[in-house]
Amino acid sequence: MHAEAHPAPPQDPRQALSALRAEIGKAVVGQDAAVTGLVVALLCGGHVLLEGVPGVAKTLLIRTLSKALSLETKRIQFTPDLMPGDVTGSLVYDARSAEFSFQPGPVFTNLLLADEINRTPPKTQASLLEAMEERQVTVDGEPRPLPVPFLVAATQNPLEYEGTYPLPEAQLDRFLLKLILPLPDRDQEFQVLSRHAAGFDPRDLHAAGVRPVAGPAELAAARKAIAALTVSPEVLAYIVDLCRATRQSPSLSLGVSPRGATALLGTARAWAWLSGRDYVSPDDVKALALPTLRHRVQLRAEAEMEGVTADSVIQAVLAQTPAPR
């Protein structure tokens, strides 16, 4: 599904991406933090794990984002019988030409919604891993590059459902951010129902007034600007101290790896740029610490039994680690 061409000429990328939130708000109520997280991930070229109970508009959020950014989107429902070829594509025999030709799978898109990724066996999860990490798919020994930009938004249900295969640590670490989509409060839920009562159809985003406000050109310009942002040695040291403190935490059996520290630097940079600054402050690091780090730590069983959560450990580390002035 290709959205219509985005408005020309390319505008100021920061303004365009700020307008995104209002555009997505035409279809999705609340979930501002998730919208911001998805924009940060696109700016960093990373992937996102979305966690929330069924029915909190995860699919609608991705479809609206792709429309507002003139990007192509596809969705895969992960099931226990899904095969790697169902994700990446496979070689198909053509009787007329008597040759095998490659039939691309749904992974060949800009925004891939991988629904309930923890319901599929590890082998199929791993096929998505190469696509996420290498930005390519290898079929029959031949690498095939994926479109640019390419973002995987994988959803998983927080409930301990039967028949789920938890994502291994190495795979969780490949996700730049883990965003929690909460249930709406009473006012937001009333707003959702009012929209539906007035005829809102989540399958018809055009009727809801969602228009492209930016596109790949603005994303590319934004990435360039973010790469030029200065980060002081003090802020770099602060990120290092935060990540090292998680490795010392008595509640954790696994702290944040150096890859996690690099991810936090990237997300804080994108957030600083979105906020209109050309340098990264300790507050930018604090703002992105939870979504960037919460899935990269592992709780000890005894801490989990005492009701400790990954978020509470990271918040304690933030409170105890002195930030530069």
Coordinates of C-alpha atoms in Angstrom, one line a residue:
M1 CA 0.0 0.0 0.0
H2 CA 1.8 3.1 -1.2
A3 CA 0.6 6.4 0.4
E4 CA 0.3 9.4 -1.9
A5 CA 3.4 11.4 -2.6
H6 CA 4.3 13.8 0.2
P7 CA 4.0 17.5 -0.2
A8 CA 6.9 19.2 -2.0
P9 CA 9.2 21.1 -1.6
P10 CA 10.9 19.5 1.4
Q11 CA 10.3 21.7 4.4
D12 CA 12.3 22.2 7.6
P13 CA 12.6 18.6 8.8
R14 CA 12.2 19.5 12.5
Q15 CA 8.9 21.3 11.8
A16 CA 7.7 18.5 9.6
L17 CA 8.4 15.8 12.2
S18 CA 6.9 18.0 15.0
A19 CA 3.7 18.2 12.9
L20 CA 3.6 14.4 12.9
R21 CA 2.2 14.2 16.4
A22 CA -0.8 16.3 15.6
E23 CA -1.4 14.3 12.4
I24 CA -1.3 11.0 14.2
G25 CA -3.7 12.5 16.8
K26 CA -6.4 12.6 14.2
A27 CA -6.6 8.8 14.3
V28 CA -5.0 7.8 17.6
V29 CA -6.1 9.1 21.0
G30 CA -3.3 9.6 23.6
Q31 CA -0.2 7.4 23.2
D32 CA 2.0 10.6 22.7
A33 CA 5.0 8.9 24.3
A34 CA 4.7 6.0 21.8
V35 CA 4.4 8.4 18.9
T36 CA 7.6 10.2 20.1
G37 CA 9.4 6.9 20.6
L38 CA 8.6 5.8 17.0
V39 CA 9.8 9.1 15.6
V40 CA 13.0 8.8 17.6
A41 CA 13.5 5.2 16.3
L42 CA 13.1 6.3 12.7
L43 CA 15.6 9.1 13.3
C44 CA 18.1 6.7 14.8
G45 CA 17.4 3.9 12.2
G46 CA 16.4 1.6 15.0
H47 CA 13.5 -0.8 15.8
V48 CA 10.8 -0.7 18.4
L49 CA 9.2 -3.3 20.7
L50 CA 5.6 -2.2 21.5
E51 CA 4.1 -3.8 24.6
G52 CA 0.4 -3.5 25.5
V53 CA -2.7 -5.6 25.9
P54 CA -4.7 -6.3 22.7
G55 CA -6.9 -3.4 21.6
V56 CA -4.8 -0.3 22.5
A57 CA -4.4 0.7 18.9
K58 CA -0.9 -0.6 18.2
T59 CA -1.8 -1.5 14.5
L60 CA -3.6 1.7 14.0
L61 CA -0.6 3.7 15.3
I62 CA 1.8 2.1 12.8
R63 CA -0.7 2.5 9.9
T64 CA -1.2 6.2 10.8
L65 CA 2.5 6.8 11.1
S66 CA 3.2 5.3 7.7
K67 CA 0.4 7.4 6.1
A68 CA 1.7 10.6 7.8
L69 CA 5.2 9.9 6.5
S70 CA 4.4 8.6 3.0
L71 CA 6.0 5.2 3.8
E72 CA 4.9 1.8 2.8
T73 CA 3.7 -0.5 5.6
K74 CA 3.0 -4.2 5.9
R75 CA 1.8 -6.4 8.8
I76 CA 2.7 -10.0 9.7
Q77 CA 0.6 -11.9 12.3
F78 CA 3.1 -14.1 14.0
T79 CA 1.8 -17.6 14.7
P80 CA 3.4 -20.9 15.9
D81 CA 3.3 -22.3 12.4
L82 CA 4.9 -19.3 10.6
M83 CA 8.0 -20.3 8.6
P84 CA 11.1 -18.0 8.0
G85 CA 10.2 -17.9 4.2
D86 CA 6.8 -16.4 5.2
V87 CA 8.6 -13.4 6.5
T88 CA 11.6 -13.0 4.2
G89 CA 10.2 -14.4 0.9
S90 CA 11.3 -17.5 -1.0
L91 CA 12.3 -18.9 -4.3
V92 CA 9.3 -20.0 -6.4
Y93 CA 9.6 -22.3 -9.4
D94 CA 8.1 -20.7 -12.6
A95 CA 7.1 -23.6 -15.0
R96 CA 7.0 -21.3 -18.0
S97 CA 10.6 -20.1 -17.7
A98 CA 11.7 -23.3 -16.0
E99 CA 13.6 -21.2 -13.5
F100 CA 13.3 -20.2 -9.8
S101 CA 12.5 -16.6 -9.2
F102 CA 12.5 -14.7 -5.8
Q103 CA 9.1 -13.8 -4.4
P104 CA 9.8 -11.1 -1.8
G105 CA 8.1 -11.5 1.6
P106 CA 6.3 -8.8 3.7
V107 CA 9.7 -7.8 5.2
F108 CA 10.4 -5.8 2.0
T109 CA 8.6 -2.6 3.2
N110 CA 9.4 0.6 5.2
L111 CA 7.4 0.0 8.4
L112 CA 6.9 -3.7 9.3
L113 CA 4.4 -4.4 12.0
A114 CA 5.4 -7.8 13.5
D115 CA 2.3 -8.6 15.5
E116 CA 2.8 -10.9 18.6
I117 CA 6.4 -11.7 17.7
N118 CA 6.7 -13.9 20.8
R119 CA 4.1 -16.4 19.4
T120 CA 6.4 -17.7 16.7
P121 CA 9.2 -20.2 17.1
P122 CA 12.9 -19.0 17.5
K123 CA 13.8 -20.0 14.0
T124 CA 11.3 -17.6 12.5
Q125 CA 12.2 -14.9 15.0
A126 CA 15.8 -15.3 13.9
S127 CA 14.9 -14.8 10.2
L128 CA 13.6 -11.3 11.2
L129 CA 16.8 -10.7 13.2
E130 CA 19.0 -10.7 10.1
A131 CA 16.7 -8.2 8.4
M132 CA 16.8 -6.0 11.5
E133 CA 20.5 -6.1 12.0
E134 CA 21.9 -6.3 8.4
R135 CA 19.1 -4.4 6.6
Q136 CA 19.1 -7.3 4.1
V137 CA 17.7 -10.8 3.5
T138 CA 19.8 -13.6 2.3
V139 CA 17.9 -16.2 0.2
D140 CA 19.8 -19.0 -1.5
G141 CA 23.1 -17.3 -0.6
E142 CA 22.2 -14.0 -2.3
P143 CA 21.9 -10.9 -0.1
R144 CA 18.9 -8.7 -1.1
P145 CA 18.9 -5.2 0.5
L146 CA 15.7 -3.9 2.2
P147 CA 14.1 -0.5 1.5
V148 CA 15.3 2.7 3.3
P149 CA 14.0 3.6 5.8
F150 CA 13.3 0.2 7.4
L151 CA 11.7 -0.1 10.8
V152 CA 10.4 -3.1 12.6
A153 CA 7.7 -2.4 15.2
A154 CA 7.2 -5.7 17.0
T155 CA 4.3 -6.1 19.4
Q156 CA 4.2 -8.6 22.3
N157 CA 1.5 -9.1 24.8
P158 CA 2.5 -8.5 28.4
L159 CA 0.3 -11.3 29.7
E160 CA 1.9 -14.7 30.2
Y161 CA -0.1 -16.4 27.5
E162 CA 0.3 -20.1 26.7
G163 CA 2.2 -20.9 23.6
T164 CA 4.6 -18.0 23.6
Y165 CA 8.3 -18.1 23.0
P166 CA 10.0 -15.3 25.0
L167 CA 12.5 -13.3 22.9
P168 CA 16.1 -14.2 23.9
E169 CA 18.3 -11.4 25.4
A170 CA 20.4 -11.1 22.2
Q171 CA 17.3 -10.4 20.2
L172 CA 15.8 -8.0 22.7
D173 CA 19.1 -6.0 22.6
R174 CA 18.5 -5.5 18.8
F175 CA 15.5 -3.3 19.6
L176 CA 16.4 0.3 20.1
L177 CA 13.4 1.1 22.3
K178 CA 10.7 -0.8 24.2
L179 CA 7.6 1.3 24.4
I180 CA 4.7 0.5 26.8
L181 CA 1.2 1.4 25.4
P182 CA -1.0 1.9 28.5
L183 CA -4.8 1.5 28.6
P184 CA -6.4 4.9 28.0
D185 CA -7.7 6.9 31.0
R186 CA -11.5 7.6 31.3
D187 CA -11.4 10.9 29.3
Q188 CA -9.3 9.3 26.5
E189 CA -11.5 6.2 26.3
F190 CA -14.6 8.5 26.1
Q191 CA -12.9 10.4 23.2
V192 CA -12.2 7.1 21.4
L193 CA -15.9 6.1 21.7
S194 CA -17.1 9.6 20.7
R195 CA -15.0 9.3 17.5
H196 CA -16.4 5.9 16.7
A197 CA -20.0 7.1 17.4
A198 CA -19.4 10.0 15.0
G199 CA -18.4 7.5 12.2
F200 CA -14.6 7.1 12.6
D201 CA -13.4 4.1 10.7
P202 CA -9.9 2.9 11.6
R203 CA -9.6 1.3 8.2
D204 CA -10.2 4.6 6.4
L205 CA -7.5 7.0 7.5
H206 CA -8.0 9.3 4.5
A207 CA -11.6 10.0 5.8
A208 CA -10.2 10.7 9.2
G209 CA -8.1 13.5 7.6
V210 CA -4.7 12.0 8.0
R211 CA -2.4 13.5 5.4
P212 CA 1.4 13.1 4.7
V213 CA 3.3 15.8 6.6
A214 CA 6.8 14.5 5.9
G215 CA 8.6 11.9 4.0
P216 CA 11.9 10.0 3.4
A217 CA 13.6 13.3 2.4
E218 CA 12.9 15.0 5.7
L219 CA 13.9 11.9 7.6
A220 CA 17.3 11.8 5.7
A221 CA 17.8 15.5 6.4
A222 CA 17.0 15.0 10.1
R223 CA 19.4 12.1 10.4
K224 CA 22.2 14.3 9.0
A225 CA 21.4 17.1 11.4
I226 CA 21.4 14.7 14.4
A227 CA 24.8 13.3 13.4
A228 CA 26.2 16.9 13.7
L229 CA 25.0 17.4 17.2
T230 CA 27.7 17.9 19.8
V231 CA 27.9 15.7 22.9
S232 CA 30.2 16.9 25.7
P233 CA 32.6 14.5 27.4
E234 CA 30.6 15.1 30.6
V235 CA 27.4 13.8 29.1
L236 CA 29.2 10.8 27.5
A237 CA 30.7 10.0 31.0
Y238 CA 27.2 10.3 32.5
I239 CA 25.8 7.7 30.0
V240 CA 28.7 5.4 30.8
D241 CA 28.2 5.8 34.6
L242 CA 24.4 5.0 34.3
C243 CA 25.0 1.9 32.3
R244 CA 27.8 0.7 34.5
A245 CA 25.6 1.3 37.6
T246 CA 23.0 -1.2 36.2
R247 CA 25.8 -3.9 36.1
Q248 CA 26.4 -3.3 39.8
S249 CA 22.7 -3.4 40.8
P250 CA 21.9 -6.3 43.2
S251 CA 18.5 -6.6 41.7
L252 CA 19.8 -7.4 38.2
S253 CA 21.5 -10.6 36.9
L254 CA 22.2 -8.8 33.6
G255 CA 23.0 -5.0 33.3
V256 CA 23.1 -2.8 30.2
S257 CA 25.8 -3.7 27.6
P258 CA 28.0 -1.3 25.7
R259 CA 25.5 -1.6 22.8
G260 CA 22.8 -0.3 25.2
A261 CA 25.1 2.7 26.1
T262 CA 25.5 3.5 22.4
A263 CA 21.7 3.2 21.9
L264 CA 21.1 5.7 24.7
L265 CA 23.6 8.1 23.2
G266 CA 21.7 7.9 19.9
T267 CA 18.2 8.3 21.3
A268 CA 19.2 11.2 23.6
R269 CA 20.7 12.9 20.5
A270 CA 17.5 12.5 18.5
W271 CA 15.5 13.8 21.4
A272 CA 17.7 16.8 21.8
W273 CA 17.4 17.6 18.1
L274 CA 13.6 17.2 18.2
S275 CA 13.5 19.5 21.2
G276 CA 15.3 22.2 19.1
R277 CA 18.8 22.1 20.6
D278 CA 22.2 21.5 18.9
Y279 CA 23.7 19.8 22.0
V280 CA 22.7 16.9 24.3
S281 CA 21.9 17.7 27.9
P282 CA 21.7 15.2 30.9
D283 CA 17.9 15.7 30.8
D284 CA 17.8 14.3 27.3
V285 CA 19.6 11.2 28.6
K286 CA 17.1 10.9 31.5
A287 CA 14.1 11.4 29.2
L288 CA 15.1 8.4 27.0
A289 CA 16.7 6.1 29.7
L290 CA 13.6 4.0 30.4
P291 CA 12.5 3.2 26.9
T292 CA 16.1 2.6 25.7
L293 CA 17.2 0.5 28.6
R294 CA 14.3 -1.3 30.2
H295 CA 14.5 -4.4 27.9
R296 CA 18.3 -4.7 28.1
V297 CA 18.4 -5.6 31.8
Q298 CA 17.4 -8.9 33.4
L299 CA 16.0 -9.1 36.9
R300 CA 17.1 -11.7 39.4
A301 CA 14.3 -14.2 40.2
E302 CA 14.3 -13.1 43.9
A303 CA 14.0 -9.4 43.0
E304 CA 11.1 -10.2 40.6
M305 CA 9.3 -12.1 43.4
E306 CA 9.7 -9.0 45.6
G307 CA 7.9 -7.0 43.0
V308 CA 10.9 -5.2 41.6
T309 CA 10.6 -4.1 37.9
A310 CA 13.2 -3.2 35.3
D311 CA 11.7 0.3 35.3
S312 CA 12.1 0.7 39.1
V313 CA 15.7 -0.4 38.9
I314 CA 16.5 2.1 36.1
Q315 CA 14.7 4.9 38.0
A316 CA 16.8 4.1 41.1
V317 CA 20.0 4.2 39.1
L318 CA 19.0 7.6 37.6
A319 CA 18.3 8.9 41.1
Q320 CA 21.6 7.7 42.5
T321 CA 23.9 8.6 39.6
P322 CA 25.1 12.3 39.8
A323 CA 24.3 14.2 36.6
P324 CA 26.8 16.8 35.2
R325 CA 25.7 20.4 35.7

